[in-house]
PDB file of C-alpha atoms in Angstrom:
ATOM      1  CA  ARG A  18      -0.012  -0.099   0.233  1.00 70.00           C
ATOM      2  CA  ASP A  19       1.017   3.569  -0.432  1.00 89.00           C
ATOM      3  CA  ILE A  20      -1.048   5.327   1.676  1.00 93.00           C
ATOM      4  CA  TRP A  21      -0.984   4.700   5.409  1.00 92.00           C
ATOM      5  CA  VAL A  22      -3.935   6.008   7.823  1.00 92.00           C
ATOM      6  CA  SER A  23      -3.684   5.999  11.534  1.00 87.00           C
ATOM      7  CA  GLY A  24      -5.908   3.381  13.460  1.00 82.00           C
ATOM      8  CA  TYR A  25      -6.401   5.138  16.832  1.00 76.00           C
ATOM      9  CA  GLN A  26      -8.756   8.198  15.350  1.00 73.00           C
ATOM     10  CA  ASP A  27      -8.839   9.183  19.118  1.00 77.00           C
ATOM     11  CA  ASP A  28      -7.709  13.034  18.991  1.00 77.00           C
ATOM     12  CA  TYR A  29      -3.984  12.073  19.519  1.00 79.00           C
ATOM     13  CA  ASP A  30      -3.166  10.658  16.242  1.00 81.00           C
ATOM     14  CA  LEU A  31      -0.873  13.590  14.970  1.00 83.00           C
ATOM     15  CA  ALA A  32       0.568  13.891  18.502  1.00 86.00           C
ATOM     16  CA  ARG A  33       2.030  10.943  18.395  1.00 85.00           C
ATOM     17  CA  LEU A  34       3.491  10.800  15.385  1.00 84.00           C
ATOM     18  CA  ILE A  35       4.954  14.257  16.438  1.00 85.00           C
ATOM     19  CA  VAL A  36       6.443  13.173  19.579  1.00 87.00           C
ATOM     20  CA  ALA A  37       8.011   9.901  17.835  1.00 82.00           C
ATOM     21  CA  GLY A  38      10.177  11.733  15.920  1.00 77.00           C
ATOM     22  CA  GLU A  39      12.900   9.785  14.475  1.00 76.00           C
ATOM     23  CA  HIS A  40      11.285   6.627  16.043  1.00 79.00           C
ATOM     24  CA  VAL A  41       7.923   7.042  14.124  1.00 79.00           C
ATOM     25  CA  LYS A  42       7.152   3.657  12.408  1.00 82.00           C
ATOM     26  CA  LEU A  43       5.552   3.675   9.009  1.00 84.00           C
ATOM     27  CA  PRO A  44       4.895   0.848   6.628  1.00 85.00           C
ATOM     28  CA  PHE A  45       7.462   2.196   4.152  1.00 82.00           C
ATOM     29  CA  ASP A  46      10.927   3.758   3.957  1.00 77.00           C
ATOM     30  CA  GLY A  47      11.840   6.713   2.199  1.00 75.00           C
ATOM     31  CA  PRO A  48      10.500  10.538   2.330  1.00 80.00           C
ATOM     32  CA  ALA A  49       7.053  10.719   3.603  1.00 89.00           C
ATOM     33  CA  VAL A  50       4.275  13.342   3.153  1.00 94.00           C
ATOM     34  CA  LEU A  51       1.488  13.438   5.831  1.00 94.00           C
ATOM     35  CA  PHE A  52      -2.135  15.190   5.754  1.00 96.00           C
ATOM     36  CA  SER A  53      -3.908  15.294   8.878  1.00 95.00           C
ATOM     37  CA  PRO A  54      -7.294  17.411   8.348  1.00 95.00           C
ATOM     38  CA  SER A  55      -8.101  16.434  12.098  1.00 91.00           C
ATOM     39  CA  HIS A  56      -5.941  16.030  15.109  1.00 85.00           C
ATOM     40  CA  SER A  57      -7.791  12.092  14.916  1.00 88.00           C
ATOM     41  CA  ILE A  58      -6.984  11.329  11.281  1.00 92.00           C
ATOM     42  CA  CYS A  59      -3.616  11.344   9.809  1.00 92.00           C
ATOM     43  CA  LEU A  60      -2.562   9.641   6.641  1.00 94.00           C
ATOM     44  CA  VAL A  61       0.690   9.179   5.109  1.00 94.00           C
ATOM     45  CA  THR A  62       2.178   8.374   1.755  1.00 94.00           C
ATOM     46  CA  ASN A  63       5.711   7.961   0.417  1.00 91.00           C
ATOM     47  CA  LYS A  64       4.562   8.545  -3.041  1.00 91.00           C
ATOM     48  CA  PRO A  65       4.051  12.190  -3.577  1.00 91.00           C
ATOM     49  CA  ASP A  66       3.104  12.256  -7.043  1.00 92.00           C
ATOM     50  CA  ALA A  67      -0.142  14.141  -8.107  1.00 92.00           C
ATOM     51  CA  ASP A  68      -2.676  10.927  -8.201  1.00 94.00           C
ATOM     52  CA  THR A  69      -1.686   9.696  -5.109  1.00 95.00           C
ATOM     53  CA  LEU A  70      -1.422  12.979  -2.922  1.00 96.00           C
ATOM     54  CA  THR A  71      -5.142  13.715  -4.535  1.00 96.00           C
ATOM     55  CA  ARG A  72      -6.311  10.295  -3.627  1.00 96.00           C
ATOM     56  CA  MET A  73      -4.926  10.440   0.155  1.00 97.00           C
ATOM     57  CA  ILE A  74      -6.383  14.042   0.410  1.00 97.00           C
ATOM     58  CA  GLY A  75      -9.591  12.798  -0.596  1.00 97.00           C
ATOM     59  CA  ILE A  76      -9.583   9.571   1.829  1.00 96.00           C
ATOM     60  CA  GLY A  77      -8.509  12.101   4.714  1.00 95.00           C
ATOM     61  CA  GLU A  78     -11.826  14.592   4.029  1.00 95.00           C
ATOM     62  CA  GLN A  79     -14.077  11.739   3.886  1.00 95.00           C
ATOM     63  CA  LEU A  80     -12.670  10.157   7.214  1.00 93.00           C
ATOM     64  CA  ALA A  81     -12.485  13.486   8.676  1.00 92.00           C
ATOM     65  CA  GLU A  82     -16.118  14.954   8.072  1.00 90.00           C
ATOM     66  CA  SER A  83     -17.247  14.360  11.778  1.00 87.00           C
ATOM     67  CA  HIS A  84     -14.175  15.759  13.378  1.00 86.00           C
ATOM     68  CA  ARG A  85     -12.687  18.900  14.744  1.00 85.00           C
ATOM     69  CA  ALA A  86     -10.989  20.461  11.900  1.00 89.00           C
ATOM     70  CA  PHE A  87      -7.073  20.705  12.283  1.00 92.00           C
ATOM     71  CA  SER A  88      -5.400  21.907   8.907  1.00 95.00           C
ATOM     72  CA  GLN A  89      -5.266  21.565   5.038  1.00 97.00           C
ATOM     73  CA  PHE A  90      -1.568  21.605   4.859  1.00 97.00           C
ATOM     74  CA  LEU A  91       0.404  19.117   3.671  1.00 97.00           C
ATOM     75  CA  TRP A  92       3.603  18.051   5.778  1.00 95.00           C
ATOM     76  CA  ALA A  93       6.740  16.616   5.247  1.00 93.00           C
ATOM     77  CA  MET A  94       9.672  14.574   7.758  1.00 85.00           C
ATOM     78  CA  THR A  95      12.730  16.679   7.627  1.00 83.00           C
ATOM     79  CA  GLY A  96      16.317  15.650   8.193  1.00 80.00           C
ATOM     80  CA  ASP A  97      16.095  16.024  12.075  1.00 82.00           C
ATOM     81  CA  HIS A  98      12.801  14.114  12.224  1.00 81.00           C
ATOM     82  CA  ARG A  99      10.253  16.833  12.712  1.00 85.00           C
ATOM     83  CA  TRP A 100       7.245  17.279  10.487  1.00 89.00           C
ATOM     84  CA  ASP A 101       7.468  20.779   8.903  1.00 93.00           C
ATOM     85  CA  ARG A 102       5.370  22.183   6.037  1.00 94.00           C
ATOM     86  CA  TRP A 103       5.809  20.312   2.636  1.00 95.00           C
ATOM     87  CA  MET A 104       6.850  22.908   0.013  1.00 93.00           C
ATOM     88  CA  PRO A 105       8.071  21.269  -3.039  1.00 93.00           C
ATOM     89  CA  ALA A 106       9.957  22.950  -5.835  1.00 90.00           C
ATOM     90  CA  ALA A 107       7.417  24.250  -8.381  1.00 88.00           C
ATOM     91  CA  ASN A 108       8.411  21.867 -11.149  1.00 89.00           C
ATOM     92  CA  ASP A 109       7.891  19.161  -8.779  1.00 90.00           C
ATOM     93  CA  GLU A 110       5.133  16.651  -9.370  1.00 87.00           C
ATOM     94  CA  GLY A 111       3.221  17.224  -6.324  1.00 92.00           C
ATOM     95  CA  ALA A 112       3.456  20.761  -6.252  1.00 93.00           C
ATOM     96  CA  LYS A 113       0.227  21.965  -7.428  1.00 93.00           C
ATOM     97  CA  ALA A 114      -1.440  19.874  -4.740  1.00 95.00           C
ATOM     98  CA  ALA A 115       0.701  21.289  -1.989  1.00 96.00           C
ATOM     99  CA  GLU A 116      -0.122  24.822  -3.480  1.00 95.00           C
ATOM    100  CA  LEU A 117      -3.953  23.957  -3.684  1.00 96.00           C
ATOM    101  CA  GLN A 118      -3.889  22.736   0.134  1.00 97.00           C
ATOM    102  CA  ALA A 119      -2.124  26.046   0.977  1.00 96.00           C
ATOM    103  CA  ALA A 120      -5.006  27.745  -0.422  1.00 97.00           C
ATOM    104  CA  ARG A 121      -7.520  25.813   1.207  1.00 96.00           C
ATOM    105  CA  GLU A 122      -6.198  26.170   4.564  1.00 97.00           C
ATOM    106  CA  LEU A 123      -5.875  30.015   3.973  1.00 97.00           C
ATOM    107  CA  LEU A 124      -9.154  30.147   2.922  1.00 97.00           C
ATOM    108  CA  SER A 125     -10.444  27.964   6.218  1.00 95.00           C
ATOM    109  CA  GLN A 126      -8.518  30.566   8.414  1.00 97.00           C
ATOM    110  CA  TYR A 127      -9.831  33.623   6.725  1.00 98.00           C
ATOM    111  CA  THR A 128     -13.660  32.080   7.060  1.00 97.00           C
ATOM    112  CA  ASP A 129     -13.256  31.292  10.749  1.00 96.00           C
ATOM    113  CA  GLN A 130     -11.703  34.717  11.169  1.00 98.00           C
ATOM    114  CA  LYS A 131     -14.511  36.658   9.133  1.00 98.00           C
ATOM    115  CA  ASP A 132     -17.219  34.730  11.577  1.00 98.00           C
ATOM    116  CA  ILE A 133     -15.355  36.253  14.593  1.00 98.00           C
ATOM    117  CA  LEU A 134     -15.230  39.767  13.322  1.00 98.00           C
ATOM    118  CA  ASP A 135     -18.860  39.755  12.318  1.00 98.00           C
ATOM    119  CA  GLY A 136     -19.758  38.803  15.563  1.00 98.00           C
ATOM    120  CA  GLN A 137     -17.645  41.484  17.127  1.00 98.00           C
ATOM    121  CA  LEU A 138     -19.099  43.995  14.767  1.00 98.00           C
ATOM    122  CA  GLU A 139     -22.587  43.027  15.591  1.00 97.00           C
ATOM    123  CA  ALA A 140     -21.859  42.881  19.482  1.00 98.00           C
ATOM    124  CA  ARG A 141     -20.773  46.542  19.215  1.00 97.00           C
ATOM    125  CA  ASP A 142     -23.283  47.804  16.323  1.00 98.00           C
ATOM    126  CA  GLU A 143     -20.797  48.758  13.979  1.00 98.00           C
ATOM    127  CA  ASP A 144     -22.305  48.658  10.317  1.00 96.00           C
ATOM    128  CA  SER A 145     -18.732  47.905   8.710  1.00 98.00           C
ATOM    129  CA  PHE A 146     -18.237  45.138   6.128  1.00 98.00           C
ATOM    130  CA  VAL A 147     -15.743  42.084   6.581  1.00 98.00           C
ATOM    131  CA  ALA A 148     -14.518  41.197   2.908  1.00 98.00           C
ATOM    132  CA  SER A 149     -13.866  37.399   2.260  1.00 98.00           C
ATOM    133  CA  LEU A 150     -10.938  35.943   0.476  1.00 98.00           C
ATOM    134  CA  SER A 151     -11.512  34.196  -2.830  1.00 97.00           C
ATOM    135  CA  ILE A 152      -9.149  32.443  -4.794  1.00 97.00           C
ATOM    136  CA  TYR A 153      -8.881  31.231  -8.573  1.00 94.00           C
ATOM    137  CA  ASP A 154      -6.894  29.278 -10.656  1.00 92.00           C
ATOM    138  CA  ARG A 155      -5.496  31.466 -13.432  1.00 87.00           C
ATOM    139  CA  PRO A 156      -3.147  30.542 -16.176  1.00 83.00           C
ATOM    140  CA  GLU A 157      -0.005  32.178 -13.956  1.00 82.00           C
ATOM    141  CA  GLY A 158      -1.467  29.867 -10.704  1.00 86.00           C
ATOM    142  CA  LEU A 159      -3.512  30.043  -8.179  1.00 94.00           C
ATOM    143  CA  ARG A 160      -4.446  33.984  -7.213  1.00 96.00           C
ATOM    144  CA  SER A 161      -6.372  35.289  -4.297  1.00 97.00           C
ATOM    145  CA  PHE A 162      -8.782  37.962  -4.428  1.00 97.00           C
ATOM    146  CA  CYS A 163     -11.172  40.301  -2.167  1.00 98.00           C
ATOM    147  CA  THR A 164     -13.569  42.885  -3.028  1.00 98.00           C
ATOM    148  CA  TYR A 165     -13.435  46.726  -2.080  1.00 98.00           C
ATOM    149  CA  THR A 166     -16.565  49.016  -2.485  1.00 97.00           C
ATOM    150  CA  LEU A 167     -15.474  52.507  -2.573  1.00 97.00           C
ATOM    151  CA  ASN A 168     -16.089  54.126   0.630  1.00 96.00           C
ATOM    152  CA  LEU A 169     -17.861  51.279   2.075  1.00 97.00           C
ATOM    153  CA  PRO A 170     -16.213  50.783   5.531  1.00 98.00           C
ATOM    154  CA  SER A 171     -14.438  47.565   5.023  1.00 98.00           C
ATOM    155  CA  TYR A 172     -12.058  45.014   6.990  1.00 98.00           C
ATOM    156  CA  LEU A 173      -9.878  43.387   4.049  1.00 98.00           C
ATOM    157  CA  PRO A 174      -7.986  40.186   3.910  1.00 98.00           C
ATOM    158  CA  GLN A 175      -4.647  40.466   2.031  1.00 98.00           C
ATOM    159  CA  ALA A 176      -4.894  39.316  -1.181  1.00 98.00           C
ATOM    160  CA  ASP A 177      -2.963  39.002  -4.678  1.00 97.00           C
ATOM    161  CA  GLN A 178      -5.844  41.410  -5.949  1.00 97.00           C
ATOM    162  CA  VAL A 179      -8.425  43.978  -5.014  1.00 98.00           C
ATOM    163  CA  ALA A 180     -11.557  44.124  -6.929  1.00 97.00           C
ATOM    164  CA  ILE A 181     -12.454  47.756  -6.837  1.00 98.00           C
ATOM    165  CA  VAL A 182     -16.473  48.076  -7.352  1.00 97.00           C
ATOM    166  CA  ASP A 183     -18.141  51.295  -8.085  1.00 96.00           C
ATOM    167  CA  PRO A 184     -21.133  51.546  -5.461  1.00 94.00           C
ATOM    168  CA  ASP A 185     -23.090  53.977  -8.122  1.00 92.00           C
ATOM    169  CA  GLY A 186     -22.364  51.712 -10.931  1.00 87.00           C
ATOM    170  CA  SER A 187     -24.986  49.628 -12.980  1.00 87.00           C
ATOM    171  CA  GLU A 188     -24.869  45.969 -12.938  1.00 81.00           C
ATOM    172  CA  ASP A 189     -22.414  45.865 -16.121  1.00 83.00           C
ATOM    173  CA  THR A 190     -20.473  48.901 -14.639  1.00 87.00           C
ATOM    174  CA  ALA A 191     -19.765  48.266 -10.815  1.00 94.00           C
ATOM    175  CA  LEU A 192     -16.883  46.428 -11.144  1.00 95.00           C
ATOM    176  CA  LEU A 193     -14.093  49.008 -12.200  1.00 96.00           C
ATOM    177  CA  GLY A 194     -10.956  46.600 -12.325  1.00 96.00           C
ATOM    178  CA  THR A 195      -8.611  45.024 -10.223  1.00 97.00           C
ATOM    179  CA  LEU A 196      -5.414  46.607  -8.579  1.00 97.00           C
ATOM    180  CA  PRO A 197      -2.329  44.192  -7.269  1.00 97.00           C
ATOM    181  CA  TRP A 198      -2.101  44.316  -3.565  1.00 98.00           C
ATOM    182  CA  ASP A 199       0.874  46.405  -3.383  1.00 98.00           C
ATOM    183  CA  ARG A 200      -0.146  48.833  -6.019  1.00 98.00           C
ATOM    184  CA  PHE A 201      -3.439  48.930  -3.665  1.00 98.00           C
ATOM    185  CA  VAL A 202      -1.491  49.578  -0.678  1.00 98.00           C
ATOM    186  CA  SER A 203       0.818  52.382  -2.129  1.00 97.00           C
ATOM    187  CA  LEU A 204      -2.503  54.301  -3.350  1.00 97.00           C
ATOM    188  CA  LEU A 205      -4.069  54.248  -0.317  1.00 97.00           C
ATOM    189  CA  GLY A 206      -1.113  54.961   2.116  1.00 94.00           C
ATOM    190  CA  ASP A 207      -2.387  55.657   5.697  1.00 94.00           C
ATOM    191  CA  SER A 208      -5.994  55.155   4.836  1.00 96.00           C
ATOM    192  CA  LEU A 209      -4.871  51.382   4.860  1.00 97.00           C
ATOM    193  CA  ARG A 210      -4.239  50.417   8.508  1.00 98.00           C
ATOM    194  CA  PRO A 211      -2.836  46.690   9.332  1.00 98.00           C
ATOM    195  CA  MET A 212      -4.491  44.874  12.443  1.00 98.00           C
ATOM    196  CA  PRO A 213      -1.785  42.955  13.895  1.00 97.00           C
ATOM    197  CA  GLN A 214      -4.067  41.578  16.111  1.00 96.00           C
ATOM    198  CA  TRP A 215      -5.535  39.134  13.558  1.00 97.00           C
ATOM    199  CA  LEU A 216      -3.553  36.217  11.731  1.00 96.00           C
ATOM    200  CA  PRO A 217      -3.942  35.655   8.599  1.00 97.00           C
ATOM    201  CA  ALA A 218      -3.464  39.703   7.953  1.00 98.00           C
ATOM    202  CA  ARG A 219      -6.341  41.596   7.668  1.00 98.00           C
ATOM    203  CA  PHE A 220      -6.533  45.551   7.367  1.00 98.00           C
ATOM    204  CA  ASP A 221      -8.829  48.354   8.376  1.00 98.00           C
ATOM    205  CA  LEU A 222     -10.243  50.614   5.584  1.00 98.00           C
ATOM    206  CA  THR A 223     -12.995  52.089   7.328  1.00 98.00           C
ATOM    207  CA  SER A 224     -12.163  55.744   6.806  1.00 96.00           C
ATOM    208  CA  ARG A 225     -13.914  57.485   4.022  1.00 95.00           C
ATOM    209  CA  LEU A 226     -11.126  58.377   1.008  1.00 96.00           C
ATOM    210  CA  SER A 227     -10.096  61.674  -0.017  1.00 95.00           C
ATOM    211  CA  GLY A 228     -11.045  62.658  -3.392  1.00 95.00           C
ATOM    212  CA  SER A 229      -7.799  62.273  -4.760  1.00 96.00           C
ATOM    213  CA  VAL A 230      -7.153  58.723  -3.594  1.00 96.00           C
ATOM    214  CA  GLU A 231     -10.940  57.451  -4.832  1.00 96.00           C
ATOM    215  CA  SER A 232      -9.689  59.035  -8.324  1.00 96.00           C
ATOM    216  CA  GLU A 233      -6.334  57.351  -8.012  1.00 97.00           C
ATOM    217  CA  LEU A 234      -8.017  53.755  -7.754  1.00 97.00           C
ATOM    218  CA  ARG A 235     -10.728  54.393 -10.344  1.00 96.00           C
ATOM    219  CA  LYS A 236      -7.938  55.539 -12.715  1.00 96.00           C
ATOM    220  CA  HIS A 237      -5.479  52.312 -11.893  1.00 96.00           C
ATOM    221  CA  ALA A 238      -8.087  49.890 -11.704  1.00 95.00           C
ATOM    222  CA  GLU A 239      -7.497  47.399 -14.652  1.00 94.00           C
ATOM    223  CA  PRO A 240     -10.159  45.313 -16.512  1.00 89.00           C
ATOM    224  CA  MET A 241     -10.170  41.580 -15.087  1.00 79.00           C
TER     225      MET A 241
END
């Protein structure tokens, strides 16, 4: 078999593998890649090709449906017998699976964060928008997006691209275009404020934009 599934499933499966270190016993030798969608579901393979990884992830997700979620990352045993994030080179066969799992984990973290922040805003009766993160598969690879509606008080996740929306536009003209995150940050200056208490990164854009900043956003937004 090329996929090993821990048989304990008692909420300590991952902890056992971490504590075992160099003494961990798996039914195969060589490099090992681990997927642990919950603390009580652990799967390991020594064949990190795309098909095997996809199969392992599918089995893990099915087994973990009724368990407390842990992580979507893939992990690998390091030379000093620790489990660390598996980040293969871009040209390696398993790279796409690792990239996709990292994207899924980021989406999960931002979804949980949004739920918490929405609850806090409701508790203090603040009428601001907590933006979600979206990830799309583009020709150049996976890219993350968030949406900012001009002068709508918002809390934004950090994304590769920001879609700029005109609140006064029609259904066909509301989307002005997108900006790369770095360009978006440079145009906003001090209006975009980091929120260091939140991980993954989120930013406060609740102040009203000056006319010149709004004009620059409209000017530089690029069609999708």
